[in-house]
Short mmCIF file of C-alpha atoms in Angstrom, two decimals:
data_model
loop_
_atom_site.label_atom_id
_atom_site.label_comp_id
_atom_site.label_asym_id
_atom_site.label_seq_id
_atom_site.Cartn_x
_atom_site.Cartn_y
_atom_site.Cartn_z
CA MET C 231 0.00 0.00 0.00
CA LYS C 232 2.92 2.20 0.91
CA SER C 233 4.58 1.53 -2.47
CA VAL C 234 1.35 2.41 -4.32
CA GLY C 235 1.27 5.76 -2.53
CA PHE C 236 4.89 6.37 -3.45
CA SER C 237 4.18 5.56 -7.13
CA VAL C 238 1.26 7.98 -7.17
CA LEU C 239 3.53 10.66 -5.72
CA VAL C 240 6.21 9.98 -8.37
CA PHE C 241 3.54 10.14 -11.09
CA LEU C 242 2.25 13.48 -9.81
CA VAL C 243 5.78 14.90 -9.61
CA CYS C 244 6.42 13.74 -13.18
CA LEU C 245 3.21 15.43 -14.34
CA VAL C 246 4.47 18.73 -12.92
CA VAL C 247 8.14 18.43 -13.91
CA LEU C 248 7.96 16.93 -17.41
CA PRO C 249 5.99 19.73 -19.14
CA ALA C 250 8.52 22.21 -17.70
CA CYS C 251 11.32 20.38 -19.56
CA GLU C 252 9.62 20.70 -22.93
CA PRO C 253 11.79 22.89 -25.19
CA GLU C 254 10.28 26.13 -26.40
CA ILE C 255 9.31 25.92 -30.05
CA ILE C 256 9.98 29.14 -31.90
CA THR C 257 8.03 29.51 -35.12
CA ASP C 258 8.61 31.99 -37.87
CA PRO C 259 5.55 34.25 -37.88
CA GLU C 260 5.98 34.88 -41.61
CA ILE C 261 5.43 31.22 -42.51
CA ASP C 262 1.81 30.47 -43.12
CA ASP C 263 1.11 27.07 -41.54
CA THR C 264 -2.06 26.64 -43.57
CA GLN C 265 -0.05 26.60 -46.80
CA VAL C 266 0.79 22.95 -47.48
CA ILE C 267 4.01 22.42 -49.37
CA GLN C 268 3.48 19.36 -51.49
CA GLY C 269 6.48 18.85 -53.71
CA ILE C 270 10.17 19.64 -53.92
CA LEU C 271 12.31 20.78 -56.82
CA HIS C 272 16.04 20.02 -56.66
CA VAL C 273 18.19 21.92 -59.12
CA ASP C 274 21.65 20.47 -59.74
CA PHE C 275 23.24 23.69 -60.98
CA GLN C 276 26.62 22.52 -62.33
CA ILE C 277 28.96 24.78 -64.25
CA LYS C 278 30.54 23.10 -67.24
CA HIS C 279 32.15 24.80 -70.21
CA ILE C 280 34.49 23.72 -72.94
CA TRP C 281 36.10 27.06 -73.84
CA ILE C 282 36.43 28.94 -70.54
CA PRO C 283 37.81 27.60 -67.22
CA THR C 284 34.89 26.89 -64.89
CA ASP C 285 36.42 28.98 -62.08
CA ARG C 286 35.94 32.02 -64.35
CA ILE C 287 32.22 31.35 -64.69
CA ILE C 288 29.73 32.13 -61.91
CA ARG C 289 26.11 31.33 -61.21
CA VAL C 290 24.07 34.49 -61.54
CA GLY C 291 20.43 33.55 -61.21
CA LEU C 292 18.00 30.68 -60.71
CA HIS C 293 14.29 31.42 -60.97
CA VAL C 294 10.99 29.54 -61.11
CA ALA C 295 7.89 30.92 -62.88
CA VAL C 296 4.39 29.65 -63.56
CA ASP C 297 4.74 29.87 -67.35
CA ALA C 298 7.29 30.70 -70.02
CA GLN C 299 5.86 34.16 -70.63
CA SER C 300 6.26 35.09 -66.94
CA LEU C 301 9.82 33.79 -67.07
CA TYR C 302 10.55 35.95 -70.11
CA ARG C 303 8.99 39.01 -68.41
CA GLY C 304 10.90 38.39 -65.15
CA ILE C 305 7.77 37.67 -63.12
CA TYR C 306 9.17 34.89 -60.96
CA LEU C 307 7.39 32.75 -58.42
CA GLN C 308 10.58 32.02 -56.51
CA SER C 309 14.27 32.84 -56.86
CA ALA C 310 17.38 31.38 -55.24
CA ASN C 311 20.34 33.26 -53.75
CA VAL C 312 22.94 31.58 -55.95
CA THR C 313 26.58 31.37 -54.85
CA ASP C 314 29.89 29.99 -56.05
CA THR C 315 30.04 27.53 -53.17
CA LYS C 316 26.78 25.67 -53.67
CA LYS C 317 25.59 23.48 -56.56
CA LEU C 318 22.30 22.08 -55.28
CA TYR C 319 19.29 24.39 -54.82
CA VAL C 320 15.89 23.48 -53.39
CA PHE C 321 12.44 24.94 -54.04
CA HIS C 322 9.22 23.93 -52.26
CA LEU C 323 6.21 24.19 -54.59
CA PRO C 324 2.59 23.05 -54.83
CA PRO C 325 1.91 20.37 -57.53
CA GLY C 326 1.77 21.66 -61.09
CA THR C 327 3.78 22.57 -64.15
CA TYR C 328 6.46 25.21 -63.87
CA TYR C 329 9.38 26.71 -65.77
CA TYR C 330 12.88 27.40 -64.49
CA GLU C 331 15.57 29.74 -65.71
CA ALA C 332 19.25 29.38 -64.83
CA ILE C 333 21.80 32.09 -65.64
CA ILE C 334 25.61 32.06 -65.63
CA ALA C 335 28.10 34.86 -66.33
CA CYS C 336 31.70 35.00 -67.50
CA LEU C 337 34.31 36.80 -65.37
CA CYS C 338 37.20 36.86 -67.85
CA GLU C 339 38.63 40.18 -68.92
CA GLY C 340 39.38 41.36 -72.45
CA ASP C 341 37.58 39.49 -75.24
CA SER C 342 37.95 36.03 -73.69
CA CYS C 343 34.27 35.84 -72.80
CA SER C 344 33.00 36.61 -76.30
CA ALA C 345 35.66 34.32 -77.77
CA GLY C 346 34.43 31.59 -75.43
CA GLY C 347 30.81 31.89 -76.57
CA PHE C 348 29.38 34.38 -74.06
CA PRO C 349 27.59 37.43 -75.45
CA GLY C 350 29.63 40.56 -74.76
CA ASN C 351 32.81 40.69 -72.71
CA GLN C 352 33.20 40.53 -68.92
CA PHE C 353 29.90 39.68 -67.15
CA GLY C 354 28.31 38.50 -70.38
CA LYS C 355 25.50 36.11 -69.46
CA LYS C 356 24.11 32.83 -70.77
CA HIS C 357 20.54 31.79 -70.00
CA THR C 358 18.89 28.42 -70.12
CA MET C 359 15.35 27.38 -69.29
CA GLY C 360 13.24 24.27 -68.95
CA LYS C 361 9.85 22.91 -68.00
CA PHE C 362 9.24 20.61 -65.03
CA GLU C 363 6.44 18.96 -63.12
CA ILE C 364 5.93 18.99 -59.37
CA VAL C 365 4.09 15.95 -58.04
CA LYS C 366 2.61 15.76 -54.54
CA ASP C 367 5.04 14.31 -51.94
CA GLU C 368 7.71 13.71 -54.60
CA SER C 369 10.89 15.48 -55.53
CA THR C 370 11.83 16.49 -59.05
CA LEU C 371 15.42 16.93 -60.19
CA VAL C 372 16.49 19.25 -63.01
CA LYS C 373 20.00 19.79 -64.36
CA PRO C 374 20.36 23.04 -66.30
CA THR C 375 22.67 22.77 -69.30
CA PHE C 376 24.10 25.67 -71.27
CA GLN C 377 24.94 25.76 -74.98
CA MET Y 171 29.99 65.58 38.09
CA ARG Y 172 26.85 67.31 36.75
CA ASN Y 173 28.81 68.39 33.62
CA LEU Y 174 29.97 64.83 33.10
CA GLY Y 175 26.38 63.64 33.10
CA LEU Y 176 25.42 66.33 30.54
CA ILE Y 177 28.26 65.28 28.20
CA ALA Y 178 27.22 61.62 28.52
CA MET Y 179 23.63 62.62 27.69
CA ILE Y 180 24.74 64.51 24.54
CA LEU Y 181 26.89 61.56 23.39
CA LEU Y 182 24.01 59.14 23.92
CA LEU Y 183 21.62 61.33 21.96
CA PHE Y 184 23.94 61.45 18.93
CA GLY Y 185 24.50 57.73 19.29
CA CYS Y 186 20.79 57.17 18.68
CA ASP Y 187 21.02 58.33 15.02
CA THR Y 188 20.34 55.18 12.96
CA GLU Y 189 20.42 56.76 9.51
CA VAL Y 190 23.01 55.19 7.21
CA ASP Y 191 24.32 57.10 4.19
CA LEU Y 192 24.34 54.54 1.36
CA ILE Y 193 26.02 56.86 -1.11
CA TYR Y 194 29.62 57.18 -0.09
CA GLU Y 195 31.72 59.85 -1.71
CA ALA Y 196 34.75 58.07 -3.22
CA ASP Y 197 37.21 58.62 -6.04
CA ALA Y 198 35.60 58.37 -9.46
CA ILE Y 199 36.50 55.33 -11.57
CA PRO Y 200 37.74 56.03 -15.13
CA ILE Y 201 35.48 54.53 -17.81
CA VAL Y 202 37.19 53.89 -21.13
CA TYR Y 203 35.85 52.57 -24.42
CA CYS Y 204 37.94 52.28 -27.57
CA LEU Y 205 37.64 50.09 -30.67
CA LEU Y 206 40.66 50.40 -32.96
CA ASP Y 207 39.56 50.29 -36.59
CA PRO Y 208 42.19 49.74 -39.31
CA GLY Y 209 39.66 51.05 -41.86
CA GLU Y 210 39.42 54.51 -40.24
CA GLU Y 211 41.95 57.33 -40.52
CA ILE Y 212 40.86 58.84 -37.21
CA GLN Y 213 40.72 56.71 -34.06
CA THR Y 214 38.43 57.60 -31.17
CA ILE Y 215 38.58 56.97 -27.42
CA ARG Y 216 35.74 57.63 -25.01
CA LEU Y 217 36.93 58.58 -21.53
CA SER Y 218 34.54 59.54 -18.75
CA LYS Y 219 34.27 58.86 -15.05
CA SER Y 220 31.81 57.11 -12.78
CA PHE Y 221 29.27 59.25 -10.95
CA ILE Y 222 26.54 58.77 -8.38
CA THR Y 223 23.24 60.59 -8.42
CA GLU Y 224 20.13 60.38 -6.31
CA GLN Y 225 17.11 58.85 -8.03
CA GLY Y 226 15.74 61.05 -10.79
CA GLU Y 227 18.68 63.44 -10.69
CA THR Y 228 20.48 64.34 -13.92
CA ILE Y 229 23.95 65.72 -14.32
CA SER Y 230 24.15 69.31 -15.40
CA ASP Y 231 27.80 69.93 -14.69
CA SER Y 232 30.15 68.21 -17.16
CA THR Y 233 32.96 68.08 -14.55
CA GLU Y 234 30.99 65.30 -12.85
CA LEU Y 235 31.15 63.22 -16.03
CA TYR Y 236 34.48 64.13 -17.61
CA TYR Y 237 38.00 64.66 -16.34
CA TYR Y 238 39.44 68.13 -16.61
CA GLN Y 239 41.07 67.97 -20.03
CA ASP Y 240 44.39 69.55 -18.97
CA ASP Y 241 44.82 66.76 -16.40
CA VAL Y 242 44.56 63.96 -18.97
CA ARG Y 243 47.41 62.51 -21.04
CA LEU Y 244 46.06 59.93 -23.44
CA ALA Y 245 47.99 57.87 -26.01
CA ILE Y 246 47.92 54.66 -28.01
CA GLU Y 247 51.15 52.82 -28.62
CA LYS Y 248 51.99 50.24 -31.26
CA MET Y 249 53.86 47.37 -29.63
CA GLU Y 250 56.58 45.04 -30.86
CA GLY Y 251 57.22 42.58 -28.07
CA ASP Y 252 57.58 44.64 -24.89
CA LYS Y 253 58.67 47.74 -26.79
CA ALA Y 254 56.45 50.63 -27.91
CA VAL Y 255 57.54 51.46 -31.48
CA GLN Y 256 54.97 54.17 -32.20
CA HIS Y 257 53.39 56.62 -29.75
CA THR Y 258 50.33 58.68 -30.76
CA GLU Y 259 48.84 61.33 -28.44
CA PHE Y 260 45.08 61.93 -28.50
CA ALA Y 261 43.32 65.31 -28.10
CA PRO Y 262 39.81 66.10 -26.78
CA VAL Y 263 37.02 66.79 -29.27
CA THR Y 264 33.41 67.72 -28.52
CA ILE Y 265 30.93 65.77 -30.62
CA ASN Y 266 27.16 65.78 -31.10
CA LYS Y 267 25.16 63.26 -29.14
CA GLU Y 268 23.35 60.45 -30.89
CA SER Y 269 19.78 59.68 -29.95
CA GLY Y 270 19.27 57.90 -26.62
CA PHE Y 271 19.64 58.67 -22.93
CA PHE Y 272 22.86 60.46 -21.98
CA PRO Y 273 23.32 62.15 -18.62
CA GLY Y 274 25.45 65.06 -19.87
CA GLN Y 275 24.77 67.99 -22.18
CA TYR Y 276 27.43 67.00 -24.75
CA HIS Y 277 30.09 64.37 -25.43
CA ILE Y 278 33.83 64.71 -25.16
CA VAL Y 279 35.88 62.07 -26.95
CA TYR Y 280 39.61 61.90 -27.65
CA GLN Y 281 40.69 61.60 -31.26
CA SER Y 282 43.85 61.38 -33.33
CA ARG Y 283 44.85 60.61 -36.88
CA MET Y 284 46.46 57.21 -36.55
CA GLU Y 285 47.04 54.38 -38.99
CA ILE Y 286 46.14 51.07 -37.38
CA ALA Y 287 47.76 47.89 -38.67
CA THR Y 288 45.90 44.58 -38.72
CA ASN Y 289 47.12 41.70 -36.55
CA THR Y 290 49.15 43.99 -34.30
CA VAL Y 291 49.35 44.55 -30.55
CA TYR Y 292 48.45 48.04 -29.28
CA ARG Y 293 48.60 49.54 -25.81
CA LEU Y 294 46.29 52.23 -24.50
CA VAL Y 295 47.86 54.48 -21.88
CA ILE Y 296 46.00 57.15 -19.90
CA TYR Y 297 47.64 59.23 -17.19
CA LEU Y 298 45.42 61.32 -14.90
CA GLU Y 299 47.75 63.96 -13.52
CA LYS Y 300 45.58 65.24 -10.66
CA GLU Y 301 44.82 61.77 -9.33
CA ASP Y 302 48.33 60.51 -10.24
CA LYS Y 303 46.65 57.48 -11.75
CA LEU Y 304 47.80 55.33 -14.66
CA ILE Y 305 45.21 53.40 -16.69
CA TYR Y 306 46.28 50.98 -19.39
CA ALA Y 307 45.07 48.12 -21.59
CA PHE Y 308 46.30 45.88 -24.41
CA THR Y 309 44.61 44.51 -27.49
CA THR Y 310 45.51 42.77 -30.73
CA THR Y 311 43.77 44.10 -33.82
CA PRO Y 312 41.82 41.74 -36.12
CA GLY Y 313 43.52 40.33 -39.19
CA ASP Y 314 42.30 40.82 -42.74
CA PHE Y 315 39.27 38.91 -43.99
CA THR Y 316 37.03 39.00 -47.05
CA ILE Y 317 33.43 38.27 -47.92
CA ILE Y 318 33.17 35.40 -50.39
CA ASP Y 319 29.37 35.57 -50.58
CA PRO Y 320 27.31 37.55 -51.44
CA SER Y 321 29.62 38.48 -54.30
CA HIS Y 322 29.60 39.87 -57.84
CA PRO Y 323 26.98 42.59 -57.35
CA GLU Y 324 27.51 43.54 -61.00
CA VAL Y 325 25.43 40.53 -62.09
CA ARG Y 326 23.74 39.06 -59.03
CA ALA Y 327 20.66 40.24 -57.15
CA LEU Y 328 19.81 39.33 -53.56
CA HIS Y 329 16.53 37.63 -52.90
CA PHE Y 330 14.76 37.97 -49.55
CA SER Y 331 11.91 35.49 -49.13
CA VAL Y 332 10.91 32.91 -46.54
CA ASP Y 333 12.30 29.88 -48.38
CA HIS Y 334 15.43 31.56 -49.71
CA ASN Y 335 17.59 33.22 -47.08
CA PRO Y 336 20.73 35.02 -48.30
CA VAL Y 337 23.87 33.18 -47.20
CA PHE Y 338 27.04 34.87 -45.96
CA HIS Y 339 30.41 33.21 -46.55
CA TRP Y 340 33.61 34.88 -45.37
CA THR Y 341 37.18 33.95 -44.63
CA PRO Y 342 38.09 33.67 -40.93
CA SER Y 343 40.22 36.42 -39.49
CA GLU Y 344 42.98 36.09 -36.91
CA ASN Y 345 42.37 37.50 -33.41
CA VAL Y 346 38.63 37.72 -34.04
CA HIS Y 347 36.14 36.11 -31.69
CA ILE Y 348 32.90 37.79 -32.71
CA TYR Y 349 31.28 38.58 -36.07
CA GLN Y 350 28.19 40.58 -36.89
CA LEU Y 351 26.42 40.14 -40.23
CA GLY Y 352 24.17 42.74 -41.72
CA PHE Y 353 23.29 45.00 -44.61
CA GLN Y 354 23.78 48.65 -45.38
CA PHE Y 355 20.45 49.56 -46.95
CA ASN Y 356 20.60 52.48 -49.40
CA TYR Y 357 17.40 54.20 -50.48
CA TYR Y 358 15.96 57.45 -51.81
CA GLU Y 359 13.56 59.54 -49.80
CA THR Y 360 11.39 61.87 -51.88
CA ASP Y 361 9.16 64.65 -50.58
CA SER Y 362 7.87 67.97 -51.94
CA THR Y 363 11.37 69.50 -51.73
CA GLY Y 364 13.20 66.79 -53.70
CA SER Y 365 15.02 63.45 -53.37
CA LEU Y 366 17.74 62.52 -50.93
CA LEU Y 367 19.92 59.38 -50.94
CA LYS Y 368 19.99 57.85 -47.45
CA SER Y 369 21.67 54.86 -45.86
CA LEU Y 370 20.77 52.64 -42.93
CA LEU Y 371 22.78 49.90 -41.22
CA VAL Y 372 20.64 46.82 -40.54
CA PRO Y 373 22.55 44.47 -38.21
CA LEU Y 374 21.01 41.00 -38.30
CA LYS Y 375 23.12 38.25 -36.78
CA THR Y 376 25.87 38.20 -34.17
CA ILE Y 377 28.04 35.10 -33.90
CA VAL Y 378 30.66 34.37 -31.27
CA LEU Y 379 33.29 32.09 -32.82
CA GLN Y 380 36.58 30.97 -31.39
CA ASN Y 381 37.73 28.25 -33.74
CA ASN Y 382 38.17 27.91 -37.42
CA PRO Y 383 36.43 24.81 -38.77
CA GLY Y 384 37.33 25.36 -42.43
CA TRP Y 385 38.55 27.86 -44.94
CA PHE Y 386 35.41 29.96 -44.66
CA TYR Y 387 32.48 30.56 -42.34
CA SER Y 388 28.92 30.13 -43.52
CA PHE Y 389 25.76 31.55 -41.94
CA ASP Y 390 22.44 32.51 -43.43
CA ILE Y 391 20.33 35.56 -42.76
CA ASN Y 392 16.64 35.13 -42.02
CA SER Y 393 14.76 37.05 -44.73
CA THR Y 394 11.78 37.70 -42.43
CA LYS Y 395 14.11 39.16 -39.82
CA PHE Y 396 15.55 41.45 -42.48
CA TYR Y 397 12.12 42.96 -43.24
CA ALA Y 398 11.21 43.07 -39.53
CA SER Y 399 14.47 44.85 -38.59
CA LEU Y 400 14.09 47.33 -41.42
CA GLY Y 401 10.51 48.00 -40.32
CA SER Y 402 11.61 48.73 -36.76
CA LEU Y 403 14.71 50.79 -37.64
CA LEU Y 404 13.10 53.06 -40.24
CA ASP Y 405 10.47 55.60 -39.21
CA ALA Y 406 7.18 55.67 -41.10
CA LYS Y 407 6.76 59.08 -42.73
CA PRO Y 408 3.43 59.44 -44.55
CA GLU Y 409 4.63 62.57 -46.36
CA VAL Y 410 7.59 60.88 -48.10
CA LEU Y 411 7.91 58.22 -50.79
CA ARG Y 412 10.88 55.88 -50.63
CA SER Y 413 12.59 53.85 -53.33
CA PHE Y 414 15.23 51.16 -53.09
CA GLN Y 415 18.66 52.12 -54.46
CA SER Y 416 21.12 49.32 -53.50
CA ILE Y 417 22.18 47.09 -50.65
CA ASP Y 418 25.68 46.32 -49.30
CA ALA Y 419 26.53 43.11 -47.44
CA ILE Y 420 28.66 43.75 -44.34
CA VAL Y 421 30.61 41.50 -42.02
CA ILE Y 422 31.94 43.22 -38.89
CA ALA Y 423 34.69 41.44 -36.93
CA GLY Y 424 35.51 42.16 -33.29
CA GLY Y 425 38.38 41.20 -31.00
CA GLU Y 426 38.33 38.83 -28.03
CA GLU Y 427 37.57 41.58 -25.48
CA LEU Y 428 34.50 42.67 -27.44
CA ALA Y 429 33.31 39.04 -27.68
CA VAL Y 430 33.61 38.48 -23.90
CA HIS Y 431 31.86 41.80 -23.20
CA PHE Y 432 29.03 40.87 -25.61
CA GLN Y 433 28.64 37.36 -24.17
CA LEU Y 434 28.39 38.57 -20.58
CA GLU Y 435 25.96 41.36 -21.45
CA LYS Y 436 23.83 38.90 -23.44
CA GLU Y 437 23.76 36.30 -20.67
CA GLY Y 438 22.75 38.94 -18.14
CA ASP Y 439 23.93 36.83 -15.18
CA PRO Y 440 22.09 38.24 -12.12
CA PHE Y 441 24.90 37.10 -9.80
CA ARG Y 442 27.54 38.96 -11.80
CA MET Y 443 28.87 41.66 -9.50
CA LEU Y 444 30.93 43.67 -11.97
CA ASP Y 445 30.85 44.47 -15.67
CA TYR Y 446 33.54 42.85 -17.79
CA SER Y 447 36.55 45.08 -18.31
CA ASN Y 448 40.02 44.68 -19.79
CA ILE Y 449 41.08 48.16 -18.61
CA GLN Y 450 43.59 48.13 -15.77
CA ASN Y 451 42.65 50.66 -13.03
CA GLY Y 452 39.43 51.47 -14.83
CA ILE Y 453 36.31 50.03 -16.41
CA GLY Y 454 35.63 49.53 -20.08
CA VAL Y 455 36.71 47.74 -23.23
CA PHE Y 456 39.76 48.29 -25.42
CA SER Y 457 39.51 46.08 -28.48
CA GLY Y 458 39.77 46.00 -32.26
CA ILE Y 459 37.17 45.99 -35.00
CA GLY Y 460 37.30 45.33 -38.74
CA TYR Y 461 34.86 45.55 -41.62
CA SER Y 462 34.48 43.74 -44.92
CA TYR Y 463 31.96 44.89 -47.53
CA SER Y 464 30.44 43.55 -50.70
CA ARG Y 465 28.75 46.63 -52.11
CA GLY Y 466 26.07 47.61 -54.58
CA PHE Y 467 23.62 44.70 -54.87
CA ARG Y 468 20.20 44.94 -56.45
CA ILE Y 469 17.38 42.97 -54.86
CA THR Y 470 14.92 40.90 -56.90
CA ASP Y 471 11.62 42.41 -58.04
CA GLN Y 472 9.78 40.10 -55.67
CA SER Y 473 11.85 41.47 -52.76
CA ILE Y 474 11.12 45.06 -53.87
CA ASP Y 475 7.40 44.25 -53.81
CA SER Y 476 7.73 42.68 -50.35
CA LEU Y 477 9.45 45.87 -49.24
CA ALA Y 478 6.58 47.95 -50.64
CA TYR Y 479 3.63 45.89 -49.43
CA GLY Y 480 4.98 43.34 -46.93
CA ARG Y 481 3.52 43.30 -43.42
CA PHE Y 482 6.66 44.62 -41.70
CA THR Y 483 7.49 47.42 -44.15
CA HIS Y 484 4.24 48.48 -45.86
CA GLU Y 485 3.98 51.64 -43.73
CA LEU Y 486 7.41 52.83 -44.90
CA ASN Y 487 6.00 53.93 -48.28
CA PHE Y 488 8.47 52.14 -50.57
CA LEU Y 489 7.72 52.05 -54.31
CA ASP Y 490 7.12 48.65 -55.90
CA ARG Y 491 8.98 47.10 -58.86
CA TYR Y 492 7.07 49.29 -61.33
CA GLY Y 493 7.85 52.50 -59.45
CA ASN Y 494 4.26 52.71 -58.21
CA ARG Y 495 2.69 52.91 -54.82
CA LYS Y 496 -0.79 51.46 -54.45
CA GLY Y 497 -3.11 54.00 -52.86
CA LYS Y 498 -0.91 57.00 -53.77
#
C-alpha cells in the first residue's frame, strides 16, 4: 500500500516536472502554416564549359515561374540566392507545371568571354530554361545545361 | 559631576542616530571605451568617469562626467614585443550626441589621426595627472578577412523570401572572436522638396566564434528578420515616398575583449557583480574591430514588392517594382 502511494507521488511529480522540460518551439511568424508544401524541386546547378575555365564562370540567377511568358517578363514565383560555393538548390512548390531559368556569367577580362561563346565581354550572361512537373510528396530533379 | 552627566547625555543622543548614508563619496572610476579600426583614418577613445546621483537626478555639470582635459594625457602605442615602437597622443574633441539617454549635455571624446595595422598589438595608456593614476590596456587588432558571398553585385541580385535566405560566406580572421552580419540599406527619400539618398545599417546576426572549422564561415540571414528589422529601424513618414537604391553586405569582426563583453551582457547573469573590463585601473573595453563589404547589390523584383507591401514594411511607403505605390 505504501509503495502504491509512493508511485502515485512519483507520477504526480512527473506530471508537474515533465511539461517544464519541454523545449520552447519558436516559429517563424511569416510562414503560413495553412499553406501545405506538397512537392520539392532540386536543381543540380553545375557549371561546365568547354572554352572557358569553370572557375571564371559564376552562377548568376535561378528562378521559377508559372509559365514561359512570366519567365521571359521576369515575373518569378521564386528565386534562389545563388553562390559559387553551392551546386544544389531546393524549391518547395505546390503540384503543377512550372518553368525554371538558370543564368551564368563570364568573369574573364578582355575578349575572352565573347571568344568563349558568351555574349559581350566581362559579365556577359548565358541563360537556359526548362519545363518541369511537381508531383505531390515527390521530388523532381532538373539539371540546367548551357549551350 | 553634573557636567559629566550632561556630556554623557549629549553623546548618547547622537548615538541614537540610525540613519546610514548609502552613497559614499569616493574617487571616481575612469570609464574607457575604444575600438581600434584599421579602416578609419581617425581613431576615437571615449573617456569619462563614474558618478553617483540620487534617483531622478540628472547631471548638469560636465565636470561630474568628464576629467578636466588639462589633467589627462592619453595615447595609443603600437607594440613590438615589450617595446612601444609608435606613440600617438590623442586630443579632446566635442561631438554631437546620438539619440538615446545620456546624462550630460554633450560628449567629449579623444581623437587622433592614426594608422592602425591589422594583426598587431596596441597599448592604450591614460595618465590622470591630478589623481596621479595610470590606466592601461592591451589589445591585438583583427587580421584581414574578405566576404566570399554575397559576391559579384555587377550581375547578381539578392533575394529575400521565406524559403530563400541570403547566405554569408567569409574567410576567418585572426584574433577575431565575434562577427556581426548585416546589410547597409541604401534608399531614396522623396518629398515635396526633392530626393535625398539615405543609408541605414541593418545588423542581423551576431556570432561568437573561437575556432576555425574550415577555410570559410557560412551563416544565413533570415529574410523575415531582415524585413522586420528594417521596419523597426526606419520611421514611417506618410509625407515621403521611398525607393530602393542598393544594398551592401557587411561582415563586422571584433576582438576577443568585445566578444567576452558581448557574451556577458547577453547572458545577463544576475549574480555577476561587476561588468567585464580589460582596462587596468578602470572600467571599459579596449579592443579592435574590422569591416568587410560587398557593395552595390540589387534585390529581386519580388523582394522590392515585399518591401513595398509586406507586413513589416508596408507603412514605410516604398515604391514597388514598377515605381508605383498602391493607394498614392
